[in-house]
Amino acid sequence: ELKIGNEQDIHTWEQVTLVYHSALKQINTKIEIMNDEFQQVHRYNPIEHIKARIKTSESIVKKLKRHGYESTIENMVKYVNDIAGIRVICSFTNDIYTIADIISNQSDIRIIAVKDYIMNPKASGYRSYHMVVTVPVYLSDRIIDTKVEIQIRTVAMDFWASLEHKIQYKFEGNAPTHINTELLECAHMVSELDARMLSLNNEILEIASKLENQKME
Ligand code: 0O2
């Protein structure tokens, strides 16, 4: 029988990469299946694309240091929630909540934390929906519930976040005030764009469904 383990059973960097890679693969497959089903049933793809990554060891160590923790494997798995990260990019804001709901309802997934930076954007203007979940990874002798951070955002939010991330990286977090102000203004434009594109899409869907009904009468 398989033992129920947890992340505290992870002791080496090799184990970290194996377990977190496996967790990423599982979440990736779940999301792909969701997209395939939507395509078949609704003739619609809620997902534009998916990006998955394992955080580099340098980046993990930096994060631990920032939070005042020693760089041990135990601290990595305990305190760094995004060792395995997956980003789901969709077209419209309502798709974000549909995707989040479907993931939350899967019985092998446990939700650890949710941060809705769409309802509550960050001071930088950052918008995105974050979930930290665990997924069971089956090894030969044990099952390890492993954390994965899922970030769900629209194409427009992603466009903004990519540029902002690049800028903060270049200036090491100390960008000139006028650049931060401009970024914040762009974030408002992105938010407005998302709202208008969603409302346009809803109008189009309504017209399409009316036409469909007329055909059937
Ligand atoms: P990378 O390079 O993307 O991996 P903390 O990271 O400790 O401040 P927490 O609770 O771990 O906080 O995470 P949070 O705030 O839910 O999300 C952290 C991740 O969200 C970041 O990862 C970014 O990917 C993204 N993010 C959060 N705020 C911003 C922002 O203002 N601008 C952009 N562009 N991205 C943001 P990392 O590890 O910082 O970086």
Short mmCIF file of C-alpha atoms and ligand atoms in Angstrom, two decimals:
data_model
loop_
_atom_site.label_atom_id
_atom_site.label_comp_id
_atom_site.label_asym_id
_atom_site.label_seq_id
_atom_site.Cartn_x
_atom_site.Cartn_y
_atom_site.Cartn_z
CA GLU A 1 0.00 0.00 0.00
CA LEU A 2 1.17 3.54 -0.77
CA LYS A 3 2.08 5.71 2.19
CA ILE A 4 0.57 9.15 2.37
CA GLY A 5 3.56 11.44 2.40
CA ASN A 6 3.88 15.19 2.29
CA GLU A 7 6.34 17.76 1.10
CA GLN A 8 8.43 17.24 4.23
CA ASP A 9 9.46 13.90 2.65
CA ILE A 10 11.42 15.85 0.06
CA HIS A 11 15.09 16.11 1.03
CA THR A 12 17.16 16.69 -2.12
CA TRP A 13 17.03 19.09 -5.07
CA GLU A 14 16.61 16.03 -7.37
CA GLN A 15 13.48 15.07 -5.45
CA VAL A 16 12.23 18.65 -5.67
CA THR A 17 12.53 18.74 -9.45
CA LEU A 18 10.97 15.28 -9.87
CA VAL A 19 7.97 15.91 -7.65
CA TYR A 20 7.24 19.48 -8.79
CA HIS A 21 7.67 18.57 -12.48
CA SER A 22 5.17 15.76 -12.00
CA ALA A 23 2.71 18.08 -10.27
CA LEU A 24 3.04 20.60 -13.11
CA LYS A 25 2.40 17.90 -15.72
CA GLN A 26 -0.77 16.83 -13.94
CA ILE A 27 -2.19 20.35 -13.67
CA ASN A 28 -1.20 21.02 -17.27
CA THR A 29 -3.06 17.91 -18.44
CA LYS A 30 -6.15 18.80 -16.40
CA ILE A 31 -6.25 22.23 -18.01
CA GLU A 32 -5.73 20.81 -21.51
CA ILE A 33 -8.57 18.32 -20.98
CA MET A 34 -10.80 21.18 -19.82
CA ASN A 35 -10.00 23.11 -22.99
CA ASP A 36 -10.60 20.07 -25.25
CA GLU A 37 -13.97 19.46 -23.60
CA PHE A 38 -15.01 23.10 -24.03
CA GLN A 39 -14.02 22.94 -27.68
CA GLN A 40 -16.12 19.80 -28.20
CA VAL A 41 -19.19 20.81 -26.19
CA HIS A 42 -19.34 24.57 -26.64
CA ARG A 43 -17.26 25.02 -29.82
CA TYR A 44 -15.24 27.51 -27.85
CA ASN A 45 -11.71 27.63 -26.42
CA PRO A 46 -11.58 29.48 -23.10
CA ILE A 47 -7.79 29.17 -23.08
CA GLU A 48 -5.44 31.03 -25.43
CA HIS A 49 -2.32 29.35 -24.13
CA ILE A 50 -0.63 27.81 -21.09
CA LYS A 51 2.90 28.40 -19.79
CA ALA A 52 4.43 26.14 -17.18
CA ARG A 53 7.75 26.56 -15.41
CA ILE A 54 9.78 25.33 -12.48
CA LYS A 55 11.34 28.22 -10.55
CA THR A 56 15.13 28.22 -10.82
CA SER A 57 17.05 27.36 -7.66
CA GLU A 58 18.61 30.88 -7.71
CA SER A 59 15.19 32.45 -7.79
CA ILE A 60 13.92 30.21 -4.96
CA VAL A 61 16.94 31.07 -2.81
CA LYS A 62 16.38 34.80 -3.49
CA LYS A 63 12.76 34.52 -2.40
CA LEU A 64 13.69 32.65 0.80
CA LYS A 65 16.26 35.31 1.60
CA ARG A 66 13.69 38.09 0.97
CA HIS A 67 11.40 36.45 3.55
CA GLY A 68 14.28 35.89 5.99
CA TYR A 69 14.53 32.11 5.72
CA GLU A 70 17.64 29.97 5.45
CA SER A 71 18.18 28.22 2.07
CA THR A 72 17.31 24.64 2.94
CA ILE A 73 15.22 22.17 0.93
CA GLU A 74 12.79 21.99 3.87
CA ASN A 75 12.25 25.76 3.77
CA MET A 76 11.86 25.75 -0.03
CA VAL A 77 8.97 23.29 0.01
CA LYS A 78 7.42 24.85 3.09
CA TYR A 79 7.60 28.56 2.26
CA VAL A 80 7.88 28.92 -1.54
CA ASN A 81 4.43 28.33 -3.02
CA ASP A 82 5.43 28.84 -6.63
CA ILE A 83 8.26 26.33 -7.14
CA ALA A 84 5.86 24.88 -9.71
CA GLY A 85 4.00 27.61 -11.55
CA ILE A 86 1.50 27.51 -14.35
CA ARG A 87 0.04 30.50 -16.16
CA VAL A 88 -3.24 30.18 -17.99
CA ILE A 89 -3.96 32.93 -20.50
CA CYS A 90 -7.52 33.42 -21.71
CA SER A 91 -9.43 35.96 -23.80
CA PHE A 92 -12.08 37.33 -21.46
CA THR A 93 -12.30 38.03 -17.72
CA ASN A 94 -15.32 35.74 -17.26
CA ASP A 95 -13.25 32.83 -18.63
CA ILE A 96 -10.88 33.32 -15.66
CA TYR A 97 -13.60 32.52 -13.12
CA THR A 98 -14.93 29.62 -15.21
CA ILE A 99 -11.47 28.05 -15.31
CA ALA A 100 -10.87 28.69 -11.58
CA ASP A 101 -14.24 27.10 -10.72
CA ILE A 102 -13.60 23.99 -12.78
CA ILE A 103 -10.16 23.49 -11.24
CA SER A 104 -11.53 24.03 -7.71
CA ASN A 105 -14.23 21.41 -8.24
CA GLN A 106 -11.82 18.55 -9.03
CA SER A 107 -11.80 16.18 -6.10
CA ASP A 108 -8.05 15.44 -6.10
CA ILE A 109 -7.20 19.16 -5.98
CA ARG A 110 -7.02 21.00 -2.69
CA ILE A 111 -7.12 24.79 -2.63
CA ILE A 112 -4.52 26.25 -0.28
CA ALA A 113 -4.91 29.95 -1.07
CA VAL A 114 -6.66 32.25 -3.50
CA LYS A 115 -5.62 35.83 -4.30
CA ASP A 116 -7.96 37.73 -6.56
CA TYR A 117 -5.87 40.61 -7.88
CA ILE A 118 -8.65 41.34 -10.38
CA MET A 119 -11.19 42.31 -7.74
CA ASN A 120 -8.31 43.81 -5.69
CA PRO A 121 -5.52 44.95 -8.01
CA LYS A 122 -2.04 45.50 -6.55
CA ALA A 123 -0.80 49.08 -6.04
CA SER A 124 1.39 48.61 -9.14
CA GLY A 125 -1.77 48.04 -11.20
CA TYR A 126 -1.11 44.28 -11.44
CA ARG A 127 -4.22 42.21 -12.17
CA SER A 128 -4.41 38.41 -12.22
CA TYR A 129 -6.17 35.57 -10.40
CA HIS A 130 -3.85 33.41 -8.29
CA MET A 131 -4.54 30.02 -6.77
CA VAL A 132 -2.17 27.84 -4.80
CA VAL A 133 -3.41 24.27 -4.97
CA THR A 134 -2.02 20.85 -4.16
CA VAL A 135 -2.22 17.84 -6.44
CA PRO A 136 -1.31 14.29 -5.38
CA VAL A 137 1.87 12.98 -7.03
CA TYR A 138 2.09 9.18 -7.04
CA LEU A 139 5.62 7.87 -6.46
CA SER A 140 6.53 4.18 -6.19
CA ASP A 141 6.17 4.04 -2.42
CA ARG A 142 4.18 7.14 -1.46
CA ILE A 143 1.80 9.86 -2.50
CA ILE A 144 3.00 13.43 -2.11
CA ASP A 145 0.52 16.31 -2.13
CA THR A 146 2.46 18.95 -4.03
CA LYS A 147 1.85 22.70 -4.31
CA VAL A 148 1.36 24.39 -7.66
CA GLU A 149 0.68 28.10 -8.15
CA ILE A 150 -1.84 28.74 -10.91
CA GLN A 151 -2.01 32.27 -12.32
CA ILE A 152 -5.00 32.94 -14.54
CA ARG A 153 -5.19 36.16 -16.56
CA THR A 154 -6.40 37.63 -19.85
CA VAL A 155 -4.15 38.26 -22.86
CA ALA A 156 -4.32 41.98 -22.06
CA MET A 157 -3.39 41.49 -18.39
CA ASP A 158 -0.52 39.25 -19.50
CA PHE A 159 0.74 41.87 -21.97
CA TRP A 160 0.83 44.44 -19.17
CA ALA A 161 2.38 42.11 -16.57
CA SER A 162 5.16 41.00 -18.95
CA LEU A 163 6.27 44.56 -19.66
CA GLU A 164 5.96 45.64 -16.03
CA HIS A 165 7.98 42.61 -14.90
CA LYS A 166 10.71 43.46 -17.43
CA ILE A 167 10.80 47.09 -16.27
CA GLN A 168 10.96 46.20 -12.55
CA TYR A 169 13.74 43.72 -13.34
CA LYS A 170 15.74 46.34 -15.28
CA PHE A 171 15.40 48.93 -12.52
CA GLU A 172 15.64 46.33 -9.71
CA GLY A 173 12.26 47.47 -8.40
CA ASN A 174 13.19 51.17 -8.32
CA ALA A 175 11.78 52.44 -11.60
CA PRO A 176 11.46 56.24 -12.00
CA THR A 177 8.14 57.65 -10.75
CA HIS A 178 6.94 58.72 -14.19
CA ILE A 179 7.35 55.16 -15.48
CA ASN A 180 5.34 53.73 -12.57
CA THR A 181 2.65 56.36 -13.11
CA GLU A 182 2.50 55.55 -16.81
CA LEU A 183 2.31 51.81 -16.01
CA LEU A 184 -0.56 52.40 -13.61
CA GLU A 185 -2.40 54.41 -16.26
CA CYS A 186 -1.85 51.59 -18.77
CA ALA A 187 -3.23 49.13 -16.20
CA HIS A 188 -6.44 51.16 -16.06
CA MET A 189 -6.63 51.12 -19.85
CA VAL A 190 -6.12 47.35 -19.84
CA SER A 191 -8.94 46.97 -17.33
CA GLU A 192 -11.24 49.15 -19.47
CA LEU A 193 -10.23 47.20 -22.60
CA ASP A 194 -11.02 43.88 -20.91
CA ALA A 195 -14.46 45.16 -19.87
CA ARG A 196 -15.31 46.46 -23.35
CA MET A 197 -14.08 43.34 -25.14
CA LEU A 198 -16.15 41.18 -22.78
CA SER A 199 -19.27 43.24 -23.38
CA LEU A 200 -18.70 43.15 -27.16
CA ASN A 201 -18.26 39.38 -27.05
CA ASN A 202 -21.46 38.97 -25.02
CA GLU A 203 -23.36 41.03 -27.58
CA ILE A 204 -22.00 38.90 -30.42
CA LEU A 205 -22.94 35.69 -28.59
CA GLU A 206 -26.49 36.99 -28.06
CA ILE A 207 -26.92 37.81 -31.74
CA ALA A 208 -25.52 34.44 -32.76
CA SER A 209 -27.90 32.61 -30.43
CA LYS A 210 -30.92 34.61 -31.74
CA LEU A 211 -29.98 33.69 -35.32
CA GLU A 212 -29.64 30.05 -34.31
CA ASN A 213 -33.12 30.10 -32.70
CA GLN A 214 -34.66 31.70 -35.79
CA LYS A 215 -33.19 28.94 -37.95
CA MET A 216 -34.80 26.30 -35.74
CA GLU A 217 -38.29 27.90 -35.80
P1 0O2 B 1 8.30 35.41 -11.11
O1 0O2 B 1 9.57 35.82 -11.77
O2 0O2 B 1 7.10 35.74 -11.94
O3 0O2 B 1 8.30 34.00 -10.62
P2 0O2 B 1 5.65 37.36 -2.88
O4 0O2 B 1 6.08 36.86 -4.24
O5 0O2 B 1 6.37 36.74 -1.75
O6 0O2 B 1 5.61 38.88 -2.82
P3 0O2 B 1 3.40 35.61 -2.87
O7 0O2 B 1 2.31 35.57 -1.87
O8 0O2 B 1 4.33 34.46 -2.98
O9 0O2 B 1 4.16 36.98 -2.66
O10 0O2 B 1 2.84 35.73 -4.29
P4 0O2 B 1 1.74 36.57 -5.03
O11 0O2 B 1 1.74 38.01 -4.69
O12 0O2 B 1 0.43 35.83 -5.00
O13 0O2 B 1 2.32 36.37 -6.48
C1 0O2 B 1 3.66 36.39 -6.80
C2 0O2 B 1 3.80 36.24 -8.31
O14 0O2 B 1 2.75 36.98 -8.96
C3 0O2 B 1 5.08 36.87 -8.80
O15 0O2 B 1 6.08 35.89 -8.78
C4 0O2 B 1 4.70 37.33 -10.20
O16 0O2 B 1 4.71 36.26 -11.11
C5 0O2 B 1 3.27 37.78 -10.01
N1 0O2 B 1 3.17 39.18 -9.56
C6 0O2 B 1 2.76 39.61 -8.36
N2 0O2 B 1 2.75 40.95 -8.30
C7 0O2 B 1 3.16 41.40 -9.50
C8 0O2 B 1 3.34 42.71 -10.06
O17 0O2 B 1 3.14 43.75 -9.44
N3 0O2 B 1 3.78 42.75 -11.36
C9 0O2 B 1 4.03 41.62 -12.09
N4 0O2 B 1 4.46 41.77 -13.35
N5 0O2 B 1 3.87 40.38 -11.58
C10 0O2 B 1 3.44 40.26 -10.31
P5 0O2 B 1 7.59 36.28 -8.48
O18 0O2 B 1 8.22 35.18 -7.70
O19 0O2 B 1 7.67 37.65 -7.87
O20 0O2 B 1 8.25 36.38 -9.85
#
